[in-house]
Coordinates of C-alpha atoms in Angstrom, one line a residue:
M1 CA 0.1 0.0 -0.1
L2 CA 2.8 2.3 0.6
N3 CA 3.6 2.8 -2.9
L4 CA 0.3 4.5 -3.3
F5 CA 1.4 7.5 -1.2
R6 CA 2.4 10.9 -2.7
R7 CA 5.3 12.3 -0.7
G8 CA 6.2 15.8 0.3
T9 CA 7.4 18.2 2.8
V10 CA 5.8 20.7 5.4
T11 CA 6.7 24.0 4.2
H12 CA 4.0 26.2 6.1
I13 CA 2.3 26.3 9.2
E14 CA 0.3 28.9 10.6
P15 CA -3.1 29.4 12.6
I16 CA -5.9 30.1 10.3
A17 CA -8.7 30.2 12.9
E18 CA -9.4 29.5 16.4
R19 CA -8.0 25.9 17.1
M20 CA -7.3 25.3 13.4
R21 CA -3.7 24.9 11.9
H22 CA -3.3 25.8 8.2
I23 CA -0.5 23.3 7.0
R24 CA 1.1 23.4 3.6
I25 CA 2.9 20.1 1.7
S26 CA 5.0 20.7 -1.2
G27 CA 7.1 18.6 -3.3
P28 CA 7.6 17.4 -7.1
Q29 CA 5.2 14.5 -6.7
L30 CA 2.3 16.9 -5.9
R31 CA 2.3 18.8 -9.3
E32 CA -0.8 18.2 -11.6
L33 CA -2.8 16.2 -9.2
G34 CA -6.0 16.9 -11.1
W35 CA -7.5 18.6 -7.9
V36 CA -11.4 19.2 -7.7
P37 CA -12.3 21.6 -5.1
G38 CA -14.1 19.7 -2.2
T39 CA -12.0 16.5 -2.5
H40 CA -9.8 15.3 0.2
I41 CA -6.5 13.4 0.8
R42 CA -5.8 10.7 3.3
L43 CA -3.1 11.7 5.4
R44 CA -0.4 9.5 7.3
V45 CA -0.5 11.0 10.7
G46 CA 1.2 7.7 12.3
D47 CA 4.1 5.4 12.0
P48 CA 2.9 2.3 9.9
R49 CA 6.2 0.5 11.4
R50 CA 4.4 0.8 15.0
P51 CA 1.6 -1.4 15.9
R52 CA -0.2 1.3 18.1
S53 CA -0.7 3.4 14.9
F54 CA -2.4 0.6 13.3
L55 CA -4.6 0.2 16.4
Q56 CA -5.5 3.7 16.3
G57 CA -5.5 4.2 12.5
F58 CA -2.5 5.9 11.2
L59 CA -4.5 7.5 8.1
R60 CA -7.0 10.5 8.7
T61 CA -9.1 12.3 6.1
Y62 CA -8.6 16.0 5.3
S63 CA -10.3 18.4 2.9
I64 CA -7.8 20.3 0.5
W65 CA -8.1 24.0 1.4
D66 CA -6.2 25.2 -1.5
Y67 CA -3.9 23.5 -4.3
S68 CA -1.4 24.9 -6.8
P69 CA -0.4 22.6 -9.6
E70 CA 3.3 23.7 -9.2
G71 CA 3.1 21.4 -6.1
H72 CA 1.7 22.8 -3.1
L73 CA -1.3 21.5 -1.3
D74 CA -2.8 23.1 2.0
V75 CA -4.9 21.5 4.5
C76 CA -6.5 22.9 7.8
V77 CA -6.7 20.6 10.9
L78 CA -8.9 21.2 13.7
D79 CA -7.4 20.8 17.3
H80 CA -9.6 19.9 20.1
P81 CA -9.2 18.8 23.9
N82 CA -9.5 15.1 23.0
A83 CA -7.1 15.1 20.3
G84 CA -6.9 12.3 18.0
P85 CA -3.9 11.0 16.0
G86 CA -4.8 13.6 13.2
A87 CA -4.9 16.6 15.6
L88 CA -1.6 15.4 17.5
W89 CA 0.1 15.1 14.1
A90 CA -0.7 18.7 13.6
R91 CA 0.3 19.8 16.8
R92 CA 3.8 18.3 16.4
A93 CA 4.3 19.3 12.6
R94 CA 7.4 21.5 11.8
I95 CA 8.7 22.9 8.9
G96 CA 10.7 20.4 6.9
D97 CA 8.8 17.5 8.2
A98 CA 8.1 14.7 5.7
A99 CA 4.6 14.1 5.0
A100 CA 2.7 11.3 2.8
F101 CA -0.8 10.9 1.7
M102 CA -3.3 9.2 -0.7
G103 CA -5.5 11.1 -3.2
P104 CA -7.2 13.4 -3.8
E105 CA -10.7 11.8 -4.1
G106 CA -14.1 12.2 -2.8
R107 CA -17.7 13.0 -4.1
L108 CA -18.4 16.4 -2.0
V109 CA -18.1 18.4 -5.2
L110 CA -20.0 21.3 -7.1
R111 CA -22.9 20.2 -9.1
E112 CA -23.3 22.1 -12.4
G113 CA -26.7 23.7 -13.3
A114 CA -27.8 24.3 -9.8
P115 CA -30.5 27.3 -9.3
Y116 CA -28.5 27.9 -5.9
H117 CA -25.8 26.2 -3.6
L118 CA -26.6 25.5 0.1
F119 CA -23.8 24.8 2.4
V120 CA -24.3 23.4 5.9
G121 CA -21.8 22.2 8.3
D122 CA -19.4 22.9 11.1
E123 CA -15.5 23.9 11.3
T124 CA -14.4 20.7 9.8
A125 CA -16.9 21.0 6.6
A126 CA -15.8 24.8 6.3
V127 CA -12.4 23.6 4.9
A128 CA -13.8 21.9 1.8
F129 CA -16.7 24.8 1.6
G130 CA -14.3 27.5 1.4
A131 CA -12.4 25.7 -1.7
M132 CA -15.9 25.0 -3.3
M133 CA -17.1 28.6 -3.0
R134 CA -13.8 30.0 -4.4
A135 CA -14.5 27.9 -7.6
L136 CA -18.1 29.0 -8.0
P137 CA -18.7 32.0 -10.7
S138 CA -19.5 35.5 -9.3
S139 CA -23.2 35.0 -10.5
A140 CA -23.8 31.7 -8.4
V141 CA -26.4 32.3 -5.7
V142 CA -25.1 30.9 -2.2
H143 CA -27.0 30.1 0.9
G144 CA -25.3 28.3 4.0
V145 CA -25.1 27.9 7.6
I146 CA -21.8 27.2 9.6
L147 CA -21.4 26.1 13.0
V148 CA -18.4 27.1 15.0
G149 CA -17.3 27.5 18.6
G150 CA -17.5 31.3 18.6
P151 CA -16.4 34.3 16.4
G152 CA -12.8 33.2 16.4
G153 CA -13.7 29.8 14.8
R154 CA -14.7 31.5 11.4
L155 CA -12.4 30.4 8.4
P156 CA -11.9 33.3 5.9
V157 CA -14.1 31.9 3.2
V158 CA -15.1 34.1 0.3
R159 CA -18.8 35.0 0.2
S160 CA -18.9 34.7 4.1
D161 CA -21.5 37.6 3.9
R162 CA -23.8 35.0 2.3
L163 CA -23.6 32.6 5.2
T164 CA -25.0 32.5 8.5
W165 CA -22.5 31.7 11.1
I166 CA -23.9 30.3 14.3
H167 CA -22.2 29.3 17.4
R168 CA -22.3 26.6 20.0
P169 CA -24.6 25.7 21.7
D170 CA -26.7 26.5 18.7
E171 CA -27.5 23.5 16.5
L172 CA -27.3 23.2 12.7
P173 CA -30.8 21.7 11.8
A174 CA -32.3 24.7 13.7
G175 CA -30.2 27.1 11.8
V176 CA -31.2 25.5 8.6
R177 CA -34.9 25.9 9.4
S178 CA -34.4 29.3 10.0
L179 CA -33.1 30.1 6.5
D180 CA -35.1 31.8 4.1
L181 CA -34.5 29.9 1.0
P182 CA -36.3 29.8 -2.3
D183 CA -39.3 27.7 -2.9
E184 CA -37.5 25.7 -5.5
P185 CA -34.8 23.2 -4.3
G186 CA -31.5 23.8 -5.0
V187 CA -28.4 21.6 -4.3
A188 CA -27.2 21.1 -0.8
Y189 CA -23.7 20.2 0.5
V190 CA -23.8 19.0 4.1
A191 CA -20.7 17.8 5.9
G192 CA -19.5 17.4 9.3
E193 CA -20.6 15.1 12.3
A194 CA -22.5 12.2 11.0
R195 CA -25.8 12.2 12.9
T196 CA -26.2 16.0 12.5
G197 CA -25.7 15.4 8.7
Q198 CA -28.6 12.9 8.5
A199 CA -30.9 15.5 10.4
V200 CA -30.3 18.2 8.2
R201 CA -31.0 15.9 5.2
G202 CA -34.3 14.9 7.0
H203 CA -35.4 18.6 7.4
L204 CA -34.7 19.5 3.8
V205 CA -36.5 16.2 2.4
G206 CA -39.2 15.8 4.9
E207 CA -40.1 19.3 5.7
R208 CA -39.1 21.4 2.5
G209 CA -39.8 18.9 0.0
W210 CA -36.3 18.4 -1.6
S211 CA -35.2 15.1 -3.3
R212 CA -32.7 13.0 -1.5
R213 CA -30.5 13.2 -4.8
D214 CA -30.3 17.0 -4.4
V215 CA -28.6 16.7 -0.8
V216 CA -25.2 15.4 -0.8
V217 CA -24.2 14.4 2.7
K218 CA -20.5 13.9 3.8
A219 CA -19.8 12.6 7.3
F220 CA -16.4 13.9 8.4
W221 CA -16.2 12.8 12.2
A222 CA -18.3 10.8 14.7
P223 CA -17.9 10.7 18.5
G224 CA -16.0 7.8 19.7
R225 CA -15.6 6.3 16.1
R226 CA -12.2 5.4 15.4
G227 CA -10.7 7.0 12.1
M228 CA -13.2 9.8 12.3
D229 CA -11.9 11.4 15.5

């Protein structure tokens, strides 16, 4: 499996939001990846030679915040008190460290021809959403709700003024219910915590009459589930 990895070097680290680190990986193997905004990589955050890494899972999935075909790839890693292997990797990362990943891949990508785009998620989803919104034409209509811990948790996304930012303990399903959306369905991109995504889809389909095919749901994490911590 190791020969499926692309390898690079950590070349830049900075805070991009409260408890979120922006990390750049660069190298010749990262050139011309064919990146599509919204896709993700599977980043190696543990040592495959150590049994403990296999027990914890030594790969973690991260959305790509930005990419340059010259060989630069940016991810944003959320830190939290109960840090899993991914958050620990980001805490320890230093300029010059080796990095390896698989991908990009994923189906959380923009759909053409939508009358409008609805983005719903938490901090982890905002990374993919930021890339997707930058790729939209200026004429595209955007709605959305992003849940963060507080004002310091907002990522610098374009069209931020078209999004509703809510803070915990508020909840995403209630935030979506409060949106004044057009009568006709658009396309919704719902990402973040697994059960929350299901609840948002249930609201859009059951209460607003959307078709399930117009709601793209991607679970990024789930409490207590290994590999999604």
